[in-house]
mmCIF file with all atom_site columns, C-alpha atoms in Angstrom:
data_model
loop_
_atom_site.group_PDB
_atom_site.id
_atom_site.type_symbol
_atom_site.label_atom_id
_atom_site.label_alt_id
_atom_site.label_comp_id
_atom_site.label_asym_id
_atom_site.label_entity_id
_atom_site.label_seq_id
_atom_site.pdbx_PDB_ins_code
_atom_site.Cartn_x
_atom_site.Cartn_y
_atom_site.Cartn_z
_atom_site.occupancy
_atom_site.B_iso_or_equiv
_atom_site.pdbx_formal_charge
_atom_site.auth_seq_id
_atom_site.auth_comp_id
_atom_site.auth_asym_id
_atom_site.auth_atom_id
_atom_site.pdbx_PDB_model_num
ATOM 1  C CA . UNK A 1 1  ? 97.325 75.538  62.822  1.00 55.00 ? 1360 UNK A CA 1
ATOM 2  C CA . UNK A 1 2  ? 95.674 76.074  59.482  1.00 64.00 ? 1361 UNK A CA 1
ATOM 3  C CA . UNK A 1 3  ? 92.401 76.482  60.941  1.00 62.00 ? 1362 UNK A CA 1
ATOM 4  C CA . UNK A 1 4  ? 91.820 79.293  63.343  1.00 65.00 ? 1363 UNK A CA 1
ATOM 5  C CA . UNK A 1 5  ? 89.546 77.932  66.592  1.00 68.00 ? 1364 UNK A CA 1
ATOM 6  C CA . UNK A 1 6  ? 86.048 79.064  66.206  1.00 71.00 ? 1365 UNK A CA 1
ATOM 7  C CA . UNK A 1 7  ? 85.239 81.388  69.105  1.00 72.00 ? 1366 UNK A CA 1
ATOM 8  C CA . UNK A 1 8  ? 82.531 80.885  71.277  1.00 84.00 ? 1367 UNK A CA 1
ATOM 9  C CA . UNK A 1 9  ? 80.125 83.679  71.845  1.00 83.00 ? 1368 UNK A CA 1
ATOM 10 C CA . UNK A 1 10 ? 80.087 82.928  75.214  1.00 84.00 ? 1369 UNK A CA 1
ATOM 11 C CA . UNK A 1 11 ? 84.105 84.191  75.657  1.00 83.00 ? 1370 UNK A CA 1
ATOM 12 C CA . UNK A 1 12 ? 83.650 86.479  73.007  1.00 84.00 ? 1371 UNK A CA 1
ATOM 13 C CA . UNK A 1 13 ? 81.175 88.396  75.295  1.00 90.00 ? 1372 UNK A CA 1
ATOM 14 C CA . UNK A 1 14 ? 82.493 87.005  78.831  1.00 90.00 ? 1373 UNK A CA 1
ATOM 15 C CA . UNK A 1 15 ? 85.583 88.816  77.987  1.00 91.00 ? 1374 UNK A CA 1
ATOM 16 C CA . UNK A 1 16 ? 84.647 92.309  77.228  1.00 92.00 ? 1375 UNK A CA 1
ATOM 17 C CA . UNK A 1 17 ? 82.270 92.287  79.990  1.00 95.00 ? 1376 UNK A CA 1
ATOM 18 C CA . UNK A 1 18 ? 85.207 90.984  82.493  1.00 95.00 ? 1377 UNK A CA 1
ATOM 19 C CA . UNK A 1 19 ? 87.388 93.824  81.368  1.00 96.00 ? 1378 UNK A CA 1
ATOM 20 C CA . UNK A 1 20 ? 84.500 96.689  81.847  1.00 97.00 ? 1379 UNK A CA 1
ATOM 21 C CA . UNK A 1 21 ? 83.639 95.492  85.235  1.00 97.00 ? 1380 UNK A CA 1
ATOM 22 C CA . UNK A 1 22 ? 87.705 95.318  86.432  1.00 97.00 ? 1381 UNK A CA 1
ATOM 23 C CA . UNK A 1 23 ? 87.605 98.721  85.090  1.00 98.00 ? 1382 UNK A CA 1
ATOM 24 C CA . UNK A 1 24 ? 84.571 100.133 86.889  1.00 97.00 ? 1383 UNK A CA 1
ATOM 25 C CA . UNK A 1 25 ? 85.750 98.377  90.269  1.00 98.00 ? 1384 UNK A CA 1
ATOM 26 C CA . UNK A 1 26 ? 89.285 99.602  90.297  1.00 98.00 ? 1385 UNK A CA 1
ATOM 27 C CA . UNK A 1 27 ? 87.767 103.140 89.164  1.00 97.00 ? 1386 UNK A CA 1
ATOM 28 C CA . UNK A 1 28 ? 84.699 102.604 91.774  1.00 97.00 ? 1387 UNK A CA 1
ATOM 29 C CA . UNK A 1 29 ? 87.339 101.847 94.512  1.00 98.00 ? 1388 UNK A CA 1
ATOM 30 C CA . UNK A 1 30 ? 90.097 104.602 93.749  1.00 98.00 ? 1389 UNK A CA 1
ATOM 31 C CA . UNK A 1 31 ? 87.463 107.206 93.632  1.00 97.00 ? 1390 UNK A CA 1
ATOM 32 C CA . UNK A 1 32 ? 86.162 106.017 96.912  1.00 97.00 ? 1391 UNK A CA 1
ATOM 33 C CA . UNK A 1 33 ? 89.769 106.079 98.537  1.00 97.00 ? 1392 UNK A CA 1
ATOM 34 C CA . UNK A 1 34 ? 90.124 109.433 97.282  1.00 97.00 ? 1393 UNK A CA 1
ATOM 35 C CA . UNK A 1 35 ? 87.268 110.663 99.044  1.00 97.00 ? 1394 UNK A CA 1
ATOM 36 C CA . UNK A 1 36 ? 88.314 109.330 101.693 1.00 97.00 ? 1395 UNK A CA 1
ATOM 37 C CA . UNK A 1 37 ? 91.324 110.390 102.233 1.00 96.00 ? 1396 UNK A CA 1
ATOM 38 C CA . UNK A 1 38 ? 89.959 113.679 101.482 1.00 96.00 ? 1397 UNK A CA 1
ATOM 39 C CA . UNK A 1 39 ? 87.980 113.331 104.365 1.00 95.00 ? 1398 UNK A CA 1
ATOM 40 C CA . UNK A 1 40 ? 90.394 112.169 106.629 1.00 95.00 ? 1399 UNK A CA 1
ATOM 41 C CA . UNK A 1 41 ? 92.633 115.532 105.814 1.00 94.00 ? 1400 UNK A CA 1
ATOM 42 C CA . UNK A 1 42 ? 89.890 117.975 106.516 1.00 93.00 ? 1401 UNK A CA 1
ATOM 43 C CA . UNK A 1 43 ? 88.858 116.324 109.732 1.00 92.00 ? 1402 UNK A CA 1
ATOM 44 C CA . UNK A 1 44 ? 92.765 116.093 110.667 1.00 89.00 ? 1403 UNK A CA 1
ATOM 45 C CA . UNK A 1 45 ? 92.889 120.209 110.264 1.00 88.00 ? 1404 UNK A CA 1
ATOM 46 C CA . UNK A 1 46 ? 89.860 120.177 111.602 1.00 84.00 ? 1405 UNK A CA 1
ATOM 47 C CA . UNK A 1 47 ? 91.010 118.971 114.678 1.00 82.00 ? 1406 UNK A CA 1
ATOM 48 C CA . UNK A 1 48 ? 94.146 120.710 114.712 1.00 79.00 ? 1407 UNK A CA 1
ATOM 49 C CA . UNK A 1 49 ? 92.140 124.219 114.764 1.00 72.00 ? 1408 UNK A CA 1
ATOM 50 C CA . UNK A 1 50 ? 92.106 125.755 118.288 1.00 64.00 ? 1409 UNK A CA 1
#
C-alpha cells in the first residue's frame, strides 16, 4: 500500500459521466411525474365540475 493504483482514464471519465446521467434520469423522470400528476389533478376537477 505504498504505491497508490494508477487510475485508468477510462474510470476516471466512466465515472463522472455515470453520475451526470443518474442525475439527469432521476431529474428527467421526477419532473415528468410531476407533470403528470399535475395533469391528473386538473382533469380530476375537471371532471368533478357540473
Amino acid at each position: 500500500m505504498t504505491t497508490p493504483p494508477r487510475k485508468s482514464p477510462f474510470l476516471a471519465l466512466a465515472l463522472p459521466v455515470a453520475l451526470l446521467a443518474g442525475a439527469l434520469t432521476i431529474g428527467f423522470w421526477t419532473l415528468d411525474h410531476i407533470r403528470v400528476a399535475r395533469a391528473k389533478a386538473q382533469a380530476a376537477q375537471m371532471w368533478m365540475q357540473p
